[in-house]
């Protein structure tokens, strides 16, 4: 491992217990910074309500750490919006944000648009499929941003069990993202969960970053932040165990293709001859091909969007 990464691990990798909640709140009062929590959601009626309820009870009512919680629904066909609103979140539908730019499917699209409907100086993203949710997933990653002005982006790290098997979650991380980062961006080799959906950042950083519209958003954001603000402005915090819904192997294959495409663009701003992925499924007559397009679109830095600039002036 690079000496720089070893040093970073000793100075920028923390546990949630390193910053007690009262110290985080004192730093928030002293700096006057505000915190927005964003949950991107697509058909998560089973889990989104519990997450919102925990954040509202533990981090808004009991202690004033979070200033707003927004669920951005990206086209759910279940009761995600109703459940989230009943639990106390402000729910915004993806297509209602920046309507002059037609929305495309993808997690990164939702995260990008969320910057237009939130106001916090610090923005904390949390996936909406987490089970047994702990408020540490928010306070742990917001803490360093409030207490250390040199930190600009913080990712959560955690154990990821696969069913009852410990440590076997994060298959795309281990098979795709970690090899890519170690080979091409070795400074980022110290991140335990580079693709994790729980991270917080300063708005001043997020508004300068392009957002891949799909599953490549986490890797793209990490790589671009490294180049923009440097390794020492990035950090990670151990928040325990992450339990969530796991996708099947073919879905993970499509996710991997999007992540590889994101990496390729950043390596050479290159051109894929065939930006698609063919997978196979067994049917009555044998194996049948299924071809899926790979996310190739990226949204520009939000600071370049006229509506965002006008909102800040107002």
CSV table of C-alpha atoms in Angstrom, one decimal:
chain,number,residue,atom,x,y,z
A,1,UNK,CA,0.0,0.0,0.0
A,2,UNK,CA,1.2,3.5,-0.8
A,3,UNK,CA,2.7,5.4,2.2
A,4,UNK,CA,0.3,8.2,1.5
A,5,UNK,CA,-2.7,5.8,1.8
A,6,UNK,CA,-1.3,4.3,5.1
A,7,UNK,CA,-0.9,7.9,6.4
A,8,UNK,CA,-4.5,8.7,5.3
A,9,UNK,CA,-5.9,5.6,7.0
A,10,UNK,CA,-4.4,6.7,10.3
A,11,UNK,CA,-5.5,10.4,10.0
A,12,UNK,CA,-8.8,10.3,8.0
A,13,UNK,CA,-10.4,7.0,9.0
A,14,UNK,CA,-12.5,7.2,12.1
A,15,UNK,CA,-15.1,5.4,14.2
A,16,UNK,CA,-18.5,6.9,14.9
A,17,UNK,CA,-17.5,6.9,18.6
A,18,UNK,CA,-14.6,9.3,18.0
A,19,UNK,CA,-17.1,12.2,17.8
A,20,UNK,CA,-19.7,12.1,20.5
A,21,UNK,CA,-23.0,13.7,19.5
A,22,UNK,CA,-22.7,16.6,22.0
A,23,UNK,CA,-19.4,17.6,20.3
A,24,UNK,CA,-20.9,17.5,16.9
A,25,UNK,CA,-23.9,19.6,18.0
A,26,UNK,CA,-21.5,22.1,19.6
A,27,UNK,CA,-19.6,22.4,16.3
A,28,UNK,CA,-22.9,22.9,14.4
A,29,UNK,CA,-23.9,25.7,16.7
A,30,UNK,CA,-20.5,27.3,16.5
A,31,UNK,CA,-20.3,27.2,12.7
A,32,UNK,CA,-23.9,27.8,11.9
A,33,UNK,CA,-23.9,25.1,9.2
A,34,UNK,CA,-27.1,23.4,8.2
A,35,UNK,CA,-27.6,19.8,7.3
A,36,UNK,CA,-29.9,18.2,4.6
A,37,UNK,CA,-30.5,14.5,4.4
A,38,UNK,CA,-31.5,13.1,1.0
A,39,UNK,CA,-33.0,9.6,0.4
A,40,UNK,CA,-33.2,8.6,-3.2
A,41,UNK,CA,-36.1,6.2,-3.5
A,42,UNK,CA,-37.6,3.8,-6.0
A,43,UNK,CA,-40.2,1.3,-4.7
A,44,UNK,CA,-38.9,1.3,-1.1
A,45,UNK,CA,-42.2,1.4,0.8
A,46,UNK,CA,-41.0,-1.4,3.2
A,47,UNK,CA,-38.0,0.5,4.5
A,48,UNK,CA,-38.1,4.2,3.7
A,49,UNK,CA,-40.6,5.1,6.5
A,50,UNK,CA,-38.5,3.5,9.3
A,51,UNK,CA,-35.4,5.4,8.1
A,52,UNK,CA,-37.3,8.7,8.0
A,53,UNK,CA,-38.8,8.1,11.4
A,54,UNK,CA,-35.5,7.3,13.0
A,55,UNK,CA,-33.8,10.4,11.6
A,56,UNK,CA,-36.7,12.7,12.6
A,57,UNK,CA,-37.0,11.3,16.1
A,58,UNK,CA,-33.3,11.0,17.0
A,59,UNK,CA,-31.6,13.7,14.9
A,60,UNK,CA,-34.4,16.4,14.6
A,61,UNK,CA,-36.6,16.1,17.7
A,62,UNK,CA,-34.2,14.8,20.3
A,63,UNK,CA,-31.2,16.7,19.1
A,64,UNK,CA,-31.2,19.4,16.4
A,65,UNK,CA,-28.6,18.0,14.1
A,66,UNK,CA,-30.6,17.6,10.8
A,67,UNK,CA,-32.4,20.6,9.4
A,68,UNK,CA,-34.4,18.9,6.6
A,69,UNK,CA,-35.0,15.4,5.3
A,70,UNK,CA,-36.1,15.0,1.7
A,71,UNK,CA,-37.1,11.9,-0.1
A,72,UNK,CA,-36.7,12.1,-3.9
A,73,UNK,CA,-39.0,9.6,-5.5
A,74,UNK,CA,-37.7,8.5,-8.9
A,75,UNK,CA,-41.0,7.0,-10.2
A,76,UNK,CA,-42.1,4.5,-7.6
A,77,UNK,CA,-45.1,2.3,-8.4
A,78,UNK,CA,-45.7,1.4,-4.8
A,79,UNK,CA,-46.5,3.5,-1.7
A,80,UNK,CA,-43.0,4.9,-1.2
A,81,UNK,CA,-44.1,8.5,-1.4
A,82,UNK,CA,-47.1,8.1,0.9
A,83,UNK,CA,-45.1,6.2,3.5
A,84,UNK,CA,-42.2,8.7,3.4
A,85,UNK,CA,-44.5,11.6,3.8
A,86,UNK,CA,-46.5,10.0,6.7
A,87,UNK,CA,-43.1,9.4,8.5
A,88,UNK,CA,-42.4,13.1,8.2
A,89,UNK,CA,-40.2,13.6,5.1
A,90,UNK,CA,-40.7,16.2,2.5
A,91,UNK,CA,-41.3,14.2,-0.7
A,92,UNK,CA,-40.3,15.5,-4.1
A,93,UNK,CA,-40.8,13.7,-7.3
A,94,UNK,CA,-37.8,13.5,-9.6
A,95,UNK,CA,-39.7,14.8,-12.7
A,96,UNK,CA,-40.8,17.9,-10.9
A,97,UNK,CA,-37.2,19.1,-10.4
A,98,UNK,CA,-35.7,21.1,-13.3
A,99,UNK,CA,-38.5,20.1,-15.7
A,100,UNK,CA,-36.8,21.7,-18.7
A,101,UNK,CA,-34.2,18.9,-18.6
A,102,UNK,CA,-36.0,15.6,-19.2
A,103,UNK,CA,-35.2,13.1,-16.5
A,104,UNK,CA,-33.5,9.8,-17.2
A,105,UNK,CA,-33.6,6.7,-15.0
A,106,UNK,CA,-30.8,6.3,-12.5
A,107,UNK,CA,-29.7,6.9,-9.0
A,108,UNK,CA,-27.2,9.6,-10.0
A,109,UNK,CA,-29.9,11.5,-11.8
A,110,UNK,CA,-31.9,11.7,-8.5
A,111,UNK,CA,-28.9,12.8,-6.4
A,112,UNK,CA,-28.0,15.5,-8.9
A,113,UNK,CA,-31.5,16.9,-9.0
A,114,UNK,CA,-31.7,16.8,-5.2
A,115,UNK,CA,-29.3,19.7,-4.9
A,116,UNK,CA,-32.0,22.0,-6.4
A,117,UNK,CA,-34.5,21.1,-3.7
A,118,UNK,CA,-32.4,21.1,-0.6
A,119,UNK,CA,-30.7,24.0,1.1
A,120,UNK,CA,-28.2,22.6,3.6
A,121,UNK,CA,-24.6,23.6,3.7
A,122,UNK,CA,-23.9,19.9,4.2
A,123,UNK,CA,-25.8,17.3,2.2
A,124,UNK,CA,-26.0,13.7,3.5
A,125,UNK,CA,-27.1,10.9,1.1
A,126,UNK,CA,-28.7,7.7,2.6
A,127,UNK,CA,-30.0,4.8,0.6
A,128,UNK,CA,-33.7,4.1,1.2
A,129,UNK,CA,-33.4,0.3,1.4
A,130,UNK,CA,-31.6,0.0,4.7
A,131,UNK,CA,-32.9,-2.3,7.4
A,132,UNK,CA,-32.4,-1.9,11.2
A,133,UNK,CA,-31.3,1.7,10.4
A,134,UNK,CA,-29.2,3.5,13.0
A,135,UNK,CA,-28.9,7.3,13.3
A,136,UNK,CA,-25.1,6.7,13.4
A,137,UNK,CA,-25.3,6.5,9.6
A,138,UNK,CA,-26.0,10.2,9.5
A,139,UNK,CA,-24.3,11.6,12.6
A,140,UNK,CA,-21.2,9.6,11.9
A,141,UNK,CA,-20.5,11.0,8.4
A,142,UNK,CA,-21.7,14.5,9.1
A,143,UNK,CA,-19.6,14.8,12.2
A,144,UNK,CA,-16.2,15.3,10.5
A,145,UNK,CA,-17.6,17.9,8.2
A,146,UNK,CA,-18.9,19.9,11.2
A,147,UNK,CA,-15.7,19.6,13.3
A,148,UNK,CA,-13.0,19.8,10.6
A,149,UNK,CA,-13.1,22.5,8.0
A,150,UNK,CA,-10.5,20.7,5.9
A,151,UNK,CA,-12.7,17.7,5.3
A,152,UNK,CA,-15.1,18.0,2.3
A,153,UNK,CA,-16.5,14.5,1.7
A,154,UNK,CA,-17.0,11.6,4.1
A,155,UNK,CA,-18.1,8.1,3.3
A,156,UNK,CA,-19.6,5.6,5.7
A,157,UNK,CA,-17.8,2.3,6.1
A,158,UNK,CA,-19.3,-0.8,7.6
A,159,UNK,CA,-19.6,-4.6,7.5
A,160,UNK,CA,-21.9,-5.9,4.7
A,161,UNK,CA,-23.4,-9.3,5.4
A,162,UNK,CA,-24.9,-11.3,2.6
A,163,UNK,CA,-27.9,-13.0,4.2
A,164,UNK,CA,-26.5,-14.7,7.3
A,165,UNK,CA,-23.0,-14.7,6.0
A,166,UNK,CA,-20.8,-12.0,7.4
A,167,UNK,CA,-18.6,-10.0,5.1
A,168,UNK,CA,-19.8,-11.3,1.8
A,169,UNK,CA,-21.9,-8.3,0.7
A,170,UNK,CA,-20.5,-5.7,-1.6
A,171,UNK,CA,-19.8,-8.0,-4.5
A,172,UNK,CA,-19.5,-5.3,-7.1
A,173,UNK,CA,-17.2,-3.4,-4.8
A,174,UNK,CA,-14.8,-6.4,-4.5
A,175,UNK,CA,-15.0,-7.6,-8.1
A,176,UNK,CA,-15.1,-4.3,-10.0
A,177,UNK,CA,-14.6,-1.1,-8.0
A,178,UNK,CA,-11.7,-2.1,-5.7
A,179,UNK,CA,-9.5,-3.5,-8.5
A,180,UNK,CA,-10.2,-0.4,-10.7
A,181,UNK,CA,-9.3,2.0,-7.9
A,182,UNK,CA,-6.2,0.1,-6.8
A,183,UNK,CA,-4.9,0.0,-10.4
A,184,UNK,CA,-5.8,3.4,-11.6
A,185,UNK,CA,-6.4,5.6,-8.6
A,186,UNK,CA,-4.3,4.0,-5.9
A,187,UNK,CA,-4.7,7.0,-3.6
A,188,UNK,CA,-8.3,5.8,-3.1
A,189,UNK,CA,-7.3,2.3,-2.2
A,190,UNK,CA,-8.0,2.9,1.5
A,191,UNK,CA,-11.7,3.4,1.1
A,192,UNK,CA,-13.5,0.4,2.6
A,193,UNK,CA,-16.8,1.0,0.9
A,194,UNK,CA,-16.1,3.2,-2.2
A,195,UNK,CA,-19.5,2.4,-3.7
A,196,UNK,CA,-21.5,2.8,-0.5
A,197,UNK,CA,-24.6,4.9,-0.7
A,198,UNK,CA,-24.2,6.7,2.6
A,199,UNK,CA,-21.9,9.7,2.4
A,200,UNK,CA,-22.0,13.4,3.2
A,201,UNK,CA,-20.3,16.3,1.5
A,202,UNK,CA,-20.1,20.1,1.5
A,203,UNK,CA,-22.5,21.6,-1.0
A,204,UNK,CA,-19.7,23.7,-2.2
A,205,UNK,CA,-18.0,20.5,-3.4
A,206,UNK,CA,-21.1,18.7,-4.7
A,207,UNK,CA,-22.1,21.7,-6.9
A,208,UNK,CA,-18.8,21.5,-8.7
A,209,UNK,CA,-18.9,17.8,-9.6
A,210,UNK,CA,-20.4,16.1,-12.6
A,211,UNK,CA,-22.9,13.4,-11.8
A,212,UNK,CA,-23.1,10.1,-13.8
A,213,UNK,CA,-26.8,9.5,-14.1
A,214,UNK,CA,-26.7,5.8,-13.0
A,215,UNK,CA,-24.8,3.4,-10.7
A,216,UNK,CA,-21.5,5.0,-11.6
A,217,UNK,CA,-22.2,8.0,-9.5
A,218,UNK,CA,-20.4,6.9,-6.3
A,219,UNK,CA,-17.2,5.9,-8.1
A,220,UNK,CA,-17.3,9.0,-10.3
A,221,UNK,CA,-17.8,11.3,-7.4
A,222,UNK,CA,-15.0,9.8,-5.4
A,223,UNK,CA,-12.5,10.1,-8.3
A,224,UNK,CA,-13.6,13.6,-9.2
A,225,UNK,CA,-13.4,14.8,-5.6
A,226,UNK,CA,-9.9,13.4,-5.3
A,227,UNK,CA,-8.8,15.5,-8.3
A,228,UNK,CA,-10.7,18.6,-7.2
A,229,UNK,CA,-9.9,18.8,-3.4
A,230,UNK,CA,-7.2,16.1,-2.8
A,231,UNK,CA,-7.0,13.0,-0.7
A,232,UNK,CA,-6.8,14.7,2.7
A,233,UNK,CA,-10.1,16.4,2.1
A,234,UNK,CA,-11.7,12.9,1.9
A,235,UNK,CA,-12.5,10.7,4.9
A,236,UNK,CA,-14.4,7.7,6.1
A,237,UNK,CA,-16.2,6.7,9.3
A,238,UNK,CA,-17.0,3.2,10.6
A,239,UNK,CA,-20.7,3.1,11.5
A,240,UNK,CA,-21.1,-0.6,12.2
A,241,UNK,CA,-23.2,-3.0,10.0
A,242,UNK,CA,-25.2,-2.2,6.9
A,243,UNK,CA,-28.2,-4.5,6.2
A,244,UNK,CA,-30.2,-3.9,3.0
A,245,UNK,CA,-31.9,-5.6,0.1
A,246,UNK,CA,-29.5,-7.4,-2.2
A,247,UNK,CA,-29.8,-7.6,-6.0
A,248,UNK,CA,-29.4,-10.6,-8.2
A,249,UNK,CA,-26.3,-11.4,-10.2
A,250,UNK,CA,-27.5,-10.0,-13.4
A,251,UNK,CA,-28.5,-6.7,-11.9
A,252,UNK,CA,-25.0,-6.6,-10.4
A,253,UNK,CA,-23.5,-7.3,-13.8
A,254,UNK,CA,-25.4,-4.2,-15.2
A,255,UNK,CA,-24.2,-2.2,-12.3
A,256,UNK,CA,-20.6,-3.3,-12.9
A,257,UNK,CA,-20.8,-2.2,-16.6
A,258,UNK,CA,-22.0,1.3,-15.6
A,259,UNK,CA,-19.2,1.6,-13.1
A,260,UNK,CA,-16.6,0.5,-15.6
A,261,UNK,CA,-17.9,3.0,-18.1
A,262,UNK,CA,-17.7,5.7,-15.5
A,263,UNK,CA,-14.1,4.7,-14.8
A,264,UNK,CA,-13.2,4.6,-18.5
A,265,UNK,CA,-14.5,8.1,-19.1
A,266,UNK,CA,-12.3,9.4,-16.3
A,267,UNK,CA,-9.2,7.5,-17.5
A,268,UNK,CA,-9.2,8.7,-21.0
A,269,UNK,CA,-12.5,10.5,-21.7
A,270,UNK,CA,-12.7,7.6,-24.1
A,271,UNK,CA,-15.2,6.2,-26.4
A,272,UNK,CA,-17.0,2.9,-26.0
A,273,UNK,CA,-17.5,1.2,-29.3
A,274,UNK,CA,-20.5,-0.7,-27.9
A,275,UNK,CA,-22.0,0.9,-24.7
A,276,UNK,CA,-24.2,-2.1,-24.0
A,277,UNK,CA,-24.1,-5.3,-22.0
A,278,UNK,CA,-25.5,-8.7,-23.2
A,279,UNK,CA,-26.5,-11.2,-20.5
A,280,UNK,CA,-28.2,-14.6,-20.8
A,281,UNK,CA,-31.2,-16.1,-19.2
A,282,UNK,CA,-32.4,-19.7,-19.6
A,283,UNK,CA,-35.8,-20.1,-21.3
A,284,UNK,CA,-37.8,-23.0,-22.6
A,285,UNK,CA,-35.8,-23.1,-25.8
A,286,UNK,CA,-32.4,-22.7,-24.1
A,287,UNK,CA,-30.4,-19.6,-23.2
A,288,UNK,CA,-31.7,-16.3,-24.6
A,289,UNK,CA,-29.7,-13.1,-24.8
A,290,UNK,CA,-30.9,-9.9,-23.1
A,291,UNK,CA,-29.1,-6.8,-24.0
A,292,UNK,CA,-29.1,-3.7,-21.8
A,293,UNK,CA,-27.7,-0.2,-22.6
A,294,UNK,CA,-24.9,1.0,-20.2
A,295,UNK,CA,-25.4,4.5,-18.7
A,296,UNK,CA,-23.2,6.9,-20.6
A,297,UNK,CA,-24.8,10.2,-19.8
A,298,UNK,CA,-23.5,12.5,-17.1
A,299,UNK,CA,-25.0,15.7,-15.7
A,300,UNK,CA,-22.8,18.8,-15.6
A,301,UNK,CA,-21.8,20.4,-12.3
A,302,UNK,CA,-24.9,21.9,-10.7
A,303,UNK,CA,-23.0,25.3,-10.5
A,304,UNK,CA,-23.4,25.5,-14.2
A,305,UNK,CA,-27.2,25.2,-14.2
A,306,UNK,CA,-28.9,28.6,-14.6
A,307,UNK,CA,-31.8,27.7,-12.2
A,308,UNK,CA,-29.4,26.8,-9.5
A,309,UNK,CA,-27.4,30.0,-9.9
A,310,UNK,CA,-30.6,32.0,-9.8
A,311,UNK,CA,-31.8,30.3,-6.6
A,312,UNK,CA,-28.5,31.2,-4.9
A,313,UNK,CA,-28.8,34.8,-5.9
A,314,UNK,CA,-32.3,35.0,-4.7
